[in-house]
XYZ file of C-alpha atoms in Angstrom:
725
model
C 7.599 -41.891 18.439
C 8.999 -40.795 21.808
C 12.254 -39.724 20.167
C 10.389 -37.753 17.505
C 8.258 -36.025 20.121
C 11.304 -35.058 22.157
C 12.986 -33.604 19.054
C 9.890 -31.599 18.263
C 9.657 -30.325 21.837
C 13.314 -29.335 21.929
C 13.135 -27.506 18.603
C 9.907 -25.781 19.594
C 11.404 -24.732 22.926
C 14.517 -23.471 21.122
C 12.546 -21.394 18.664
C 10.468 -19.837 21.404
C 13.382 -19.075 23.709
C 15.740 -17.322 21.316
C 13.213 -14.756 20.223
C 13.138 -11.340 21.824
C 9.618 -10.189 21.261
C 8.635 -6.579 20.801
C 5.155 -5.323 21.625
C 4.218 -2.201 19.666
C 1.136 -0.006 19.774
C 0.008 2.562 17.247
C 0.527 5.993 18.790
C -0.871 9.279 17.495
C 0.326 11.455 20.381
C 3.260 13.052 18.551
C 2.795 16.660 17.460
C 3.996 17.844 14.045
C 4.002 21.389 12.686
C 4.978 23.118 9.434
C 5.123 26.853 8.831
C 3.548 27.467 12.224
C 0.523 25.250 11.518
C -0.215 22.096 13.493
C -1.017 18.994 11.466
C -4.450 17.692 12.402
C -3.642 14.018 11.819
C 0.020 13.852 10.749
C 0.444 10.093 11.109
C -2.362 8.913 8.817
C 0.216 7.550 6.410
C -0.150 9.582 3.212
C -2.270 9.119 0.091
C -0.979 8.734 -3.453
C -3.742 7.290 -5.648
C -6.846 7.273 -3.517
C -10.187 5.715 -4.478
C -13.110 7.017 -2.428
C -16.153 5.053 -1.248
C -18.751 5.303 1.528
C -19.574 2.691 4.152
C -20.822 2.628 7.731
C -17.739 1.264 9.491
C -18.756 1.576 13.138
C -22.428 0.743 12.463
C -23.749 3.982 13.941
C -25.967 4.782 10.964
C -23.600 7.458 9.618
C -21.639 6.948 6.438
C -17.901 6.749 6.985
C -15.142 6.799 4.392
C -12.891 4.259 2.712
C -9.894 5.563 0.770
C -8.230 2.726 -1.096
C -4.744 3.721 -2.232
C -3.994 1.939 -5.484
C -0.338 2.724 -4.881
C 0.508 -0.143 -2.551
C -3.047 -1.537 -2.322
C -3.547 0.161 1.030
C -7.021 0.422 2.529
C -7.478 3.571 4.623
C -10.661 3.609 6.760
C -11.964 6.882 8.211
C -14.687 7.321 10.829
C -17.028 10.252 10.230
C -17.047 12.135 13.532
C -19.484 15.014 13.064
C -17.935 15.845 9.711
C -14.355 15.222 10.835
C -12.699 12.142 9.347
C -10.689 10.180 11.909
C -8.179 7.631 10.659
C -9.262 4.186 11.921
C -6.886 1.504 10.558
C -8.303 -1.118 12.938
C -11.188 -1.625 10.489
C -8.749 -2.651 7.776
C -8.724 -6.237 9.038
C -12.475 -6.534 8.537
C -12.133 -6.247 4.770
C -11.143 -8.958 2.302
C -7.961 -8.612 0.290
C -8.366 -5.698 -2.137
C -6.145 -4.790 -5.061
C -6.220 -2.439 -8.051
C -9.674 -0.914 -7.459
C -12.737 -0.940 -5.215
C -16.242 0.507 -5.492
C -18.741 0.187 -2.664
C -22.331 -0.048 -3.825
C -25.527 -1.444 -2.260
C -26.623 -4.068 -4.792
C -29.321 -5.797 -2.678
C -30.994 -2.610 -1.379
C -30.522 -3.431 2.311
C -28.967 -0.051 3.104
C -25.441 -1.488 3.458
C -22.796 -0.868 0.812
C -21.226 -4.010 -0.636
C -17.790 -4.455 -2.195
C -17.058 -4.610 -5.921
C -13.350 -5.086 -6.613
C -10.913 -6.307 -9.249
C -10.354 -10.023 -9.724
C -8.486 -11.751 -12.587
C -9.698 -9.708 -15.546
C -13.093 -8.987 -14.049
C -14.581 -8.219 -10.683
C -15.351 -9.977 -7.437
C -18.297 -9.125 -5.197
C -18.503 -9.299 -1.404
C -21.839 -8.908 0.363
C -21.951 -6.666 3.416
C -23.283 -9.026 6.106
C -22.613 -6.708 9.029
C -24.863 -6.902 12.041
C -25.251 -4.621 15.035
C -22.065 -6.040 16.550
C -19.437 -6.266 13.833
C -18.456 -5.296 10.288
C -18.444 -8.415 8.103
C -18.332 -9.370 4.420
C -19.161 -12.604 2.623
C -17.822 -13.540 -0.796
C -20.551 -13.781 -3.443
C -18.407 -14.414 -6.485
C -14.782 -14.165 -7.567
C -15.836 -13.386 -11.149
C -19.054 -11.623 -12.025
C -20.554 -13.204 -15.160
C -22.781 -11.891 -17.915
C -24.920 -13.669 -20.504
C -23.290 -13.074 -23.888
C -25.864 -15.169 -25.737
C -24.635 -18.721 -26.062
C -22.364 -18.518 -23.002
C -21.914 -16.794 -19.658
C -18.534 -15.066 -19.566
C -16.877 -12.844 -17.000
C -17.471 -9.132 -17.402
C -14.084 -7.911 -18.576
C -12.607 -5.097 -16.516
C -8.982 -4.101 -16.801
C -7.010 -3.695 -13.546
C -6.114 -0.170 -14.672
C -9.744 0.826 -15.327
C -12.517 1.962 -13.010
C -15.948 0.756 -14.208
C -19.282 2.403 -13.503
C -21.623 0.432 -11.243
C -24.934 2.274 -11.242
C -28.602 1.947 -12.128
C -28.233 2.815 -15.803
C -31.807 2.018 -16.874
C -33.464 3.365 -13.694
C -35.252 0.122 -12.861
C -33.913 -0.165 -9.311
C -30.983 -2.574 -9.689
C -27.278 -1.978 -10.374
C -25.899 -2.315 -13.884
C -22.313 -2.218 -15.154
C -20.570 -0.005 -17.705
C -17.023 -0.987 -18.642
C -14.666 -0.403 -21.530
C -14.332 -3.426 -23.766
C -11.142 -5.394 -24.117
C -10.655 -3.593 -27.426
C -10.872 -0.193 -25.826
C -12.695 2.852 -27.086
C -16.207 1.383 -26.761
C -18.243 0.953 -23.577
C -20.036 -2.305 -22.880
C -23.394 -2.221 -21.109
C -24.219 -5.173 -18.866
C -27.823 -4.968 -17.748
C -28.826 -6.460 -14.400
C -31.882 -8.715 -14.769
C -32.756 -8.844 -11.074
C -35.835 -6.631 -11.304
C -36.996 -8.190 -14.575
C -36.764 -11.760 -13.263
C -37.677 -11.420 -9.600
C -39.142 -7.988 -9.065
C -36.508 -7.034 -6.472
C -32.881 -5.926 -6.512
C -31.017 -8.578 -4.544
C -29.520 -10.551 -7.430
C -26.516 -10.176 -9.740
C -27.722 -11.707 -12.992
C -26.337 -9.776 -15.953
C -27.026 -9.766 -19.653
C -24.728 -8.296 -22.256
C -26.965 -5.555 -23.600
C -24.869 -3.228 -25.763
C -21.370 -3.311 -27.215
C -21.322 0.413 -27.918
C -23.329 2.069 -25.169
C -23.892 5.763 -25.814
C -22.959 5.317 -29.487
C -19.531 6.925 -29.183
C -15.882 6.034 -29.502
C -13.127 7.315 -27.199
C -9.762 7.869 -28.836
C -6.610 9.552 -27.538
C -8.188 12.609 -25.942
C -10.684 12.761 -28.783
C -14.168 11.406 -29.386
C -16.303 10.237 -32.264
C -19.998 10.695 -31.609
C -22.887 9.035 -33.475
C -21.023 5.759 -33.668
C -23.382 3.741 -35.869
C -21.264 5.435 -38.508
C -17.970 4.387 -36.910
C -18.661 0.630 -36.803
C -19.383 -0.416 -33.231
C -17.695 -3.736 -32.501
C -19.405 -7.085 -32.766
C -19.618 -9.480 -29.819
C -17.825 -12.230 -31.726
C -14.784 -10.045 -32.187
C -14.233 -9.299 -28.496
C -12.331 -12.331 -27.426
C -10.516 -12.946 -30.705
C -7.983 -10.191 -30.220
C -4.895 -9.800 -28.068
C -5.144 -6.035 -28.075
C -5.804 -4.609 -24.624
C -7.424 -1.417 -23.483
C -4.956 1.201 -22.252
C -6.965 2.543 -19.337
C -10.004 4.708 -18.575
C -12.219 5.557 -15.626
C -16.026 5.904 -15.785
C -18.328 7.792 -13.427
C -22.022 7.630 -14.369
C -24.206 10.406 -12.897
C -27.136 12.534 -14.034
C -25.556 15.927 -14.568
C -28.553 17.734 -16.130
C -31.552 16.294 -14.250
C -33.128 14.528 -17.242
C -33.302 11.031 -15.692
C -30.512 9.447 -17.678
C -26.851 8.846 -16.986
C -24.201 11.138 -18.357
C -20.621 9.975 -17.892
C -17.461 11.576 -16.600
C -14.374 9.961 -18.142
C -10.726 9.959 -17.199
C -8.079 8.455 -19.412
C -4.477 7.356 -18.982
C -3.439 9.596 -21.868
C -4.578 12.972 -20.485
C -4.709 15.034 -17.302
C -8.253 16.351 -17.422
C -11.727 14.927 -16.942
C -14.177 14.806 -19.817
C -17.946 14.786 -19.496
C -20.202 13.313 -22.153
C -23.815 14.516 -22.149
C -26.489 11.922 -22.831
C -29.016 13.250 -25.343
C -30.979 10.000 -25.359
C -32.806 8.487 -22.406
C -32.286 5.817 -19.736
C -33.171 3.053 -22.187
C -31.221 4.265 -25.198
C -28.123 6.312 -24.439
C -26.841 8.656 -27.118
C -23.954 11.001 -26.390
C -24.359 14.337 -28.115
C -21.808 16.634 -26.453
C -18.308 16.446 -24.968
C -16.771 18.904 -22.512
C -13.054 18.172 -22.428
C -12.151 20.518 -19.556
C -14.779 19.497 -17.036
C -15.946 20.929 -14.735
C -14.731 24.422 -15.746
C -17.021 24.879 -18.710
C -19.916 23.405 -16.808
C -20.123 25.982 -14.057
C -17.142 28.297 -14.284
C -14.968 26.602 -11.691
C -11.397 25.270 -11.806
C -11.051 22.412 -14.278
C -9.269 19.238 -13.253
C -5.627 19.100 -14.279
C -4.224 16.104 -12.496
C -1.286 14.322 -14.050
C -1.372 10.605 -13.978
C -4.772 9.428 -15.123
C -7.663 11.187 -13.299
C -10.678 9.392 -11.805
C -13.888 10.853 -10.361
C -15.890 9.685 -7.328
C -19.359 10.922 -6.366
C -20.147 10.896 -2.638
C -21.027 13.252 0.186
C -17.838 14.250 2.021
C -19.036 17.658 3.217
C -21.872 16.056 5.202
C -24.649 18.269 3.835
C -26.686 15.432 2.309
C -25.590 16.232 -1.257
C -22.936 14.263 -3.134
C -19.656 15.981 -3.923
C -17.025 15.243 -6.558
C -13.604 13.892 -5.569
C -11.006 13.669 -8.346
C -7.834 11.640 -7.799
C -5.118 10.042 -9.866
C -5.631 6.430 -10.901
C -1.961 5.893 -11.615
C -0.388 3.081 -9.623
C 3.106 4.531 -9.444
C 3.021 8.296 -9.965
C 1.283 10.702 -7.644
C 1.391 14.433 -7.972
C 3.114 15.468 -4.770
C 0.722 15.597 -1.869
C -2.027 17.294 -3.867
C -3.761 14.408 -5.601
C -7.223 14.522 -3.961
C -9.201 17.368 -5.539
C -12.477 18.271 -3.833
C -15.388 19.905 -5.674
C -18.245 20.742 -3.329
C -21.709 20.288 -4.788
C -23.829 23.369 -4.154
C -26.631 21.986 -6.294
C -28.519 18.702 -6.205
C -27.494 15.077 -6.707
C -29.127 15.001 -10.168
C -28.149 18.522 -11.114
C -24.839 19.282 -9.422
C -23.143 22.629 -9.165
C -19.491 21.799 -8.594
C -17.244 24.368 -6.974
C -13.546 23.739 -6.473
C -12.455 23.734 -2.815
C -8.960 22.235 -2.535
C -6.380 19.977 -4.172
C -5.431 18.073 -1.021
C -8.593 16.809 0.663
C -7.506 14.748 3.717
C -3.885 15.077 2.552
C -3.625 18.564 4.058
C -4.135 17.017 7.500
C -1.264 14.530 7.282
C 2.455 14.361 6.613
C 3.060 13.326 3.024
C 6.479 13.207 1.369
C 5.382 12.254 -2.149
C 6.196 8.694 -3.162
C 7.865 6.571 -0.469
C 9.239 7.766 2.864
C 12.543 6.595 4.396
C 12.824 7.899 7.978
C 15.901 7.931 10.178
C 16.647 9.614 13.511
C 19.606 11.994 13.697
C 20.415 14.829 16.109
C 21.442 17.347 13.455
C 21.887 20.322 15.823
C 23.527 18.454 18.731
C 20.923 19.542 21.281
C 20.482 16.031 22.673
C 17.084 15.543 21.010
C 16.550 13.117 18.171
C 15.405 14.854 15.006
C 13.867 13.152 11.971
C 15.369 13.031 8.499
C 13.062 11.578 5.832
C 14.173 10.644 2.333
C 11.813 9.729 -0.489
C 11.572 8.360 -3.995
C 10.373 11.750 -5.056
C 7.703 14.369 -5.513
C 6.010 14.200 -8.904
C 5.384 17.537 -10.565
C 2.854 18.361 -13.293
C 5.264 17.067 -15.943
C 5.503 13.731 -14.125
C 9.185 14.305 -13.355
C 10.018 12.913 -9.905
C 12.401 14.879 -7.714
C 13.993 13.232 -4.673
C 14.888 15.155 -1.544
C 15.490 14.969 2.197
C 13.078 16.482 4.703
C 14.312 17.840 8.028
C 11.939 17.609 10.980
C 13.444 19.350 13.990
C 12.635 17.990 17.438
C 11.228 20.972 19.315
C 10.039 19.003 22.327
C 12.002 17.659 25.273
C 13.508 14.405 26.535
C 10.186 12.836 27.456
C 7.711 14.561 25.125
C 9.101 14.902 21.604
C 7.446 17.071 18.964
C 8.617 17.876 15.469
C 8.637 20.908 13.201
C 9.041 20.287 9.468
C 11.532 23.067 8.804
C 12.873 22.035 5.394
C 11.450 19.741 2.663
C 14.706 19.959 0.699
C 17.348 19.795 3.389
C 20.903 20.326 2.106
C 19.369 21.160 -1.286
C 19.833 17.522 -2.268
C 17.337 17.707 -5.138
C 19.643 19.990 -7.141
C 22.846 17.947 -6.696
C 23.773 15.696 -9.627
C 24.518 12.538 -7.681
C 23.999 10.404 -10.772
C 27.486 10.999 -12.141
C 27.102 9.021 -15.358
C 24.024 10.992 -16.496
C 24.882 14.189 -14.595
C 21.428 14.412 -13.069
C 20.040 14.156 -9.521
C 19.485 10.678 -8.151
C 16.165 9.120 -7.225
C 14.998 7.137 -4.187
C 17.283 8.743 -1.613
C 17.575 6.561 1.498
C 19.620 8.229 4.288
C 21.765 6.826 7.076
C 24.236 8.477 9.481
C 27.498 7.257 11.002
C 31.079 8.350 11.670
C 33.262 7.371 8.720
C 36.383 9.464 9.388
C 36.918 9.195 13.140
C 36.072 12.796 14.010
C 33.073 11.811 16.180
C 30.705 13.599 13.798
C 28.153 11.470 12.021
C 28.479 11.581 8.260
C 25.645 11.079 5.808
C 25.356 8.237 3.308
C 22.566 8.232 0.718
C 21.509 5.117 -1.168
C 19.758 5.589 -4.503
C 17.642 3.788 -7.115
C 20.719 2.776 -9.121
C 22.115 0.774 -6.207
C 24.902 3.249 -5.438
C 25.935 5.175 -2.328
C 26.892 8.828 -1.917
C 28.948 10.239 0.968
C 28.348 13.655 2.535
C 31.008 14.492 5.116
C 29.869 16.184 8.316
C 31.741 19.500 8.660
C 30.206 20.236 12.042
C 27.448 22.655 13.100
C 24.934 20.851 10.902
C 26.898 21.444 7.697
C 27.543 18.668 5.186
C 29.627 18.552 2.024
C 29.384 16.055 -0.819
C 32.775 14.365 -0.748
C 32.276 11.184 -2.717
C 29.415 10.525 -5.146
C 29.273 6.840 -5.991
C 31.091 6.162 -2.748
C 33.991 3.701 -3.256
C 32.242 2.463 -6.407
C 29.835 0.435 -4.318
C 27.003 -0.883 -6.465
C 24.596 -3.521 -5.163
C 22.229 -3.513 -8.110
C 19.077 -1.453 -7.659
C 17.417 0.498 -4.851
C 20.092 0.639 -2.194
C 18.816 1.123 1.364
C 21.901 1.417 3.576
C 22.569 1.541 7.292
C 25.865 2.576 8.905
C 26.558 0.518 12.047
C 29.384 -1.417 13.666
C 28.125 -4.914 12.876
C 31.145 -6.935 14.049
C 31.825 -4.676 17.064
C 35.431 -3.945 16.116
C 35.086 -0.187 16.614
C 34.748 0.527 12.882
C 31.573 1.576 11.104
C 30.321 -1.088 8.688
C 27.522 -0.927 6.114
C 24.507 -3.143 5.547
C 22.421 -2.495 2.423
C 18.997 -3.726 1.402
C 18.136 -3.934 -2.276
C 15.339 -4.547 -4.747
C 15.631 -8.342 -4.835
C 14.789 -8.560 -1.118
C 18.179 -9.677 0.171
C 20.706 -7.785 2.309
C 24.382 -7.060 1.670
C 27.004 -6.778 4.403
C 30.085 -4.643 3.758
C 32.588 -4.953 6.630
C 34.955 -2.031 7.136
C 38.373 -3.401 6.237
C 40.070 -0.037 6.650
C 40.793 2.086 9.690
C 39.017 4.601 11.883
C 40.135 7.486 9.675
C 40.164 5.709 6.328
C 37.294 3.278 5.880
C 37.534 0.643 3.180
C 34.575 -1.375 1.924
C 36.119 -3.708 -0.642
C 34.164 -6.826 0.328
C 30.450 -7.388 -0.275
C 28.836 -10.349 1.454
C 25.606 -10.991 -0.396
C 22.481 -12.653 0.972
C 23.566 -11.729 4.488
C 21.967 -13.914 7.155
C 20.089 -15.888 4.507
C 17.417 -13.174 4.462
C 15.074 -12.730 1.521
C 11.862 -10.742 2.041
C 10.721 -11.074 -1.582
C 7.416 -12.904 -1.130
C 6.826 -13.310 -4.854
C 10.454 -14.239 -5.625
C 10.603 -12.000 -8.697
C 13.140 -9.489 -7.333
C 10.548 -7.194 -5.760
C 11.473 -7.495 -2.106
C 12.835 -3.965 -1.648
C 14.455 -4.856 1.665
C 15.030 -1.951 4.059
C 17.157 -3.179 7.009
C 17.569 -1.620 10.414
C 19.957 -3.286 12.851
C 19.124 -2.283 16.422
C 21.433 -2.675 19.403
C 19.294 -3.444 22.427
C 21.500 -3.547 25.520
C 24.297 -5.299 23.669
C 22.084 -7.678 21.697
C 21.490 -7.059 17.998
C 18.004 -7.401 16.599
C 17.472 -6.950 12.862
C 14.269 -5.431 11.499
C 13.593 -5.464 7.759
C 10.948 -3.539 5.845
C 9.742 -4.881 2.517
C 7.794 -4.222 -0.660
C 4.815 -6.148 0.741
C 4.733 -3.816 3.727
C 5.429 -6.644 6.157
C 8.097 -6.004 8.769
C 10.385 -8.888 9.628
C 12.404 -9.318 12.798
C 15.525 -11.506 12.960
C 17.647 -12.735 15.860
C 20.679 -15.004 16.346
C 23.015 -12.308 15.017
C 25.528 -11.892 17.841
C 28.637 -14.009 17.225
C 26.921 -15.284 14.094
C 27.274 -12.446 11.612
C 28.327 -14.841 8.846
C 25.693 -17.444 9.634
C 21.946 -17.855 9.166
C 19.683 -15.587 11.168
C 16.416 -16.686 12.736
C 13.131 -14.992 11.970
C 11.479 -13.993 15.213
C 8.003 -15.152 16.162
C 6.852 -11.716 17.218
C 3.873 -9.390 17.032
C 5.997 -7.169 14.814
C 4.780 -9.283 11.890
C 1.223 -8.102 12.532
C 2.065 -4.445 11.922
C 1.202 -3.343 8.413
C 0.824 0.258 7.280
C 1.355 0.199 3.536
C 3.738 -1.164 0.938
C 7.501 -0.518 0.858
C 7.766 -0.322 4.614
C 10.850 1.490 5.882
C 11.535 1.547 9.606
C 13.746 3.250 12.124
C 13.925 2.649 15.871
C 14.963 4.936 18.693
C 14.010 5.634 22.262
C 12.729 9.159 21.640
C 10.832 9.654 24.895
C 13.519 8.454 27.317
C 11.501 5.539 28.723
C 14.142 2.908 27.912
C 11.858 1.416 25.264
C 12.483 1.476 21.542
C 9.934 3.418 19.492
C 9.360 2.816 15.784
C 8.685 5.192 12.890
C 7.470 3.494 9.697
C 7.528 5.078 6.243
C 5.498 3.700 3.362
C 4.970 3.830 -0.400
C 2.332 6.574 -0.107
C 4.952 8.923 1.333
C 3.476 8.970 4.824
C 4.741 7.873 8.206
C 3.256 6.194 11.260
C 4.479 5.923 14.825
C 4.430 2.937 17.161
C 5.455 3.138 20.788
C 6.708 0.105 22.667
C 5.269 -1.485 25.784
C 8.356 -3.552 26.474
C 12.091 -3.128 26.719
C 13.659 -4.865 23.766
C 16.378 -6.929 25.389
C 16.972 -10.411 26.731
C 14.558 -9.861 29.621
C 11.666 -10.049 27.163
C 12.569 -13.490 25.899
C 9.553 -15.745 25.971
C 9.915 -19.262 27.415
C 6.461 -20.445 26.545
C 6.401 -23.972 25.125
C 2.634 -24.213 24.856
C 2.857 -24.990 21.159
C -0.219 -27.181 20.935
C -2.799 -24.502 21.658
C -5.743 -25.164 19.345
C -5.587 -22.429 16.750
C -5.543 -24.299 13.468
C -5.881 -27.813 12.046
C -3.519 -29.530 9.586
C -4.798 -32.338 7.392
C -3.850 -34.860 6.154
C -0.845 -35.224 8.433
C 1.521 -37.022 7.748
C 1.542 -36.355 3.992
C 3.973 -35.830 1.116
C 2.049 -33.905 -1.549
C -0.467 -31.325 -0.322
C -1.780 -30.303 3.067
C -4.715 -28.130 4.071
C -4.728 -25.685 6.972
C -8.115 -24.789 8.407
C -8.565 -21.877 10.797
C -10.858 -18.928 11.430
C -7.731 -16.763 11.417
C -5.846 -15.485 8.377
C -2.224 -14.408 8.167
C 1.159 -15.643 7.010
C 1.824 -19.375 7.283
C 5.472 -20.282 7.839
C 7.016 -23.746 7.671
C 10.304 -24.297 9.570
C 12.770 -27.150 9.313
C 14.458 -28.514 12.420
C 17.278 -25.980 11.999
C 14.805 -23.166 12.551
C 15.025 -22.083 8.900
C 11.925 -21.013 7.000
C 11.493 -23.369 4.037
C 8.084 -22.220 2.831
C 5.666 -19.374 3.477
C 2.208 -18.534 2.198
C -0.475 -15.979 2.943
C -3.652 -17.553 4.343
C -6.608 -15.611 2.949
C -9.437 -18.135 3.194
C -10.820 -20.421 5.892
C -9.033 -23.419 4.407
C -5.693 -22.904 2.659
C -3.934 -25.601 0.593
C -0.128 -25.766 0.504
C 2.004 -27.823 -1.876
C 4.744 -29.596 0.123
C 5.941 -31.971 -2.606
C 9.293 -30.174 -2.750
C 10.016 -30.754 0.946
C 12.300 -33.575 2.005
C 11.081 -36.301 4.329
C 11.220 -35.245 7.929
C 9.680 -33.227 10.730
C 8.662 -29.591 10.302
C 6.962 -26.879 12.330
C 4.053 -24.897 10.891
C 3.389 -21.489 12.401
C 0.245 -19.335 12.176
C -0.522 -16.303 14.350
C 2.384 -17.083 16.650
C 1.297 -20.672 17.328
C 3.078 -23.771 16.017
C 2.098 -27.300 15.098
C 4.038 -30.303 13.869
C 4.046 -31.541 10.275
C 5.489 -34.895 9.231
C 6.458 -35.254 5.567
C 6.602 -38.916 4.722
């Protein structure tokens, strides 16, 4: 046992001593302008497909705002500061894991909005258990059930739908409207809380109607009076493999007659439709359809939002009356940076008068480059100040045709206080150049990098694209570039090339590293000369890195190799949004790199993270700009100099942070802790052999595929020993 303990101690000491740790802090001090206007909150990170809900985040009695971006499953909290919404990402950690959709509703009438969200073909519910000290949620159920007669089954809700959760029958508890698995017909699930207990703190549902409102929704068409169009039978629901394509439901009283009308969005059209209820709150009967809502309702601008519109009813103008927010419910396509339409309600909650205000609510305050943002620093005008170049996947126009471009943000500050002016959203007119030679069309997903490839001391431009190819623009001097080689040297790494030009092997020649869709990294050493580079060798799976957490070729690695006082540190963005840091690169460029135990892993600001590092304020500390899937950027300043002086020699690995049981074991282990995060299991070579996200108090991990031996388990920067017997 003494020998084993010494091995463990040595390995633990080794792992902790080779890591150069970087301490980063979110920083909103940078100033950004465009067309002479100062962005109010430029670094909020963009919004593509926002879902709007109200909740009191800071427990001050005032409703704040949650904007859940379906594109990347990013939760964006905003504090309501006297009508101004202040981005507050620190509240993100107080929420459970959310994906696909979220609606916040108060189901137990305690004045605190609870969470309804998608879960495995239905919905999960989390009770708001916040007190005066902290924001907290408790899981009520992972699948909300309804009584279908002989059996209780989960209320079916598609991940692409948005249900209505509202008091449909006006009895004081929350009911559910959702499109059936067949599509076209709306199911009504009636909450029995008031009927059974006389109060509204329960979630006991009964399948009430298979064709609520007596209508059928087709492809941008409706059939009313549906007793004549054969409403479906309960027994037929779960005997079909046909799935519903996608619709959104918002149930509100539009005409002040004490019953719910519904506003519908559908995946097949760009506009909202409103269906007027001519029945009552016990028997809904749709008698009228307005297909260009809300224009015909009150002579305002009708919604025309490509990519599946969805409506949300909440007070965002802080006048005590609920307004209408219309966004796209599409997971992948967002219409530029104008996908949050605001209609102010000048009427009442039960008889609204909607008036169009703007197409970019909140978005107008922040930098947004469409879908995805790939930042890189480059002094384009040789004034000694680092400017920003930002590539993207593209802006989506009204025809849903994405167009990729480069944005130029000129540094108009000074050595110690940088500021940036967005002077060109289509720098070099890239969007009109047919880089896709085979199809003779522009390329998508343009990821830029700069480096000298011809020995003239001017940094040339390389663009990676969605097809896995590279394109060379030669620097002619004075900020001028010329396309000299589309499909540069016939390099093709597969899909979604994210390159970086850098001298990896320190031989004086510029090499290339390229991330790709499968999550690995390619290394292309320069086998040519200073004036004539040659990249005829591709070393795949460089450093043994794979940031694909699901292992289905969705890693989307975005590498950035940073030279810190002669020591290389590798940072890798990923599809998950996690940022990985690797060391053990110097004199080991053909070996296995070590993942660093660093606070960098705790930074998350949206999916498809893309990073760049540079000391932009001349404090000898590397600063980080992060792009994300929503097309926004964020900025993190560093508290420490990233070099060997920051190496940690702490060997206090037995700090009580989590418990492993049973240990030793050979099949399954459980890890219990009050903390959540990524669990990593290392072998004695320092290699990661297994990783898993801890999302509950006790997480079970299958270790049956691990060989007998001694391993280290890491959570939140602390390590413990595992023996596989």
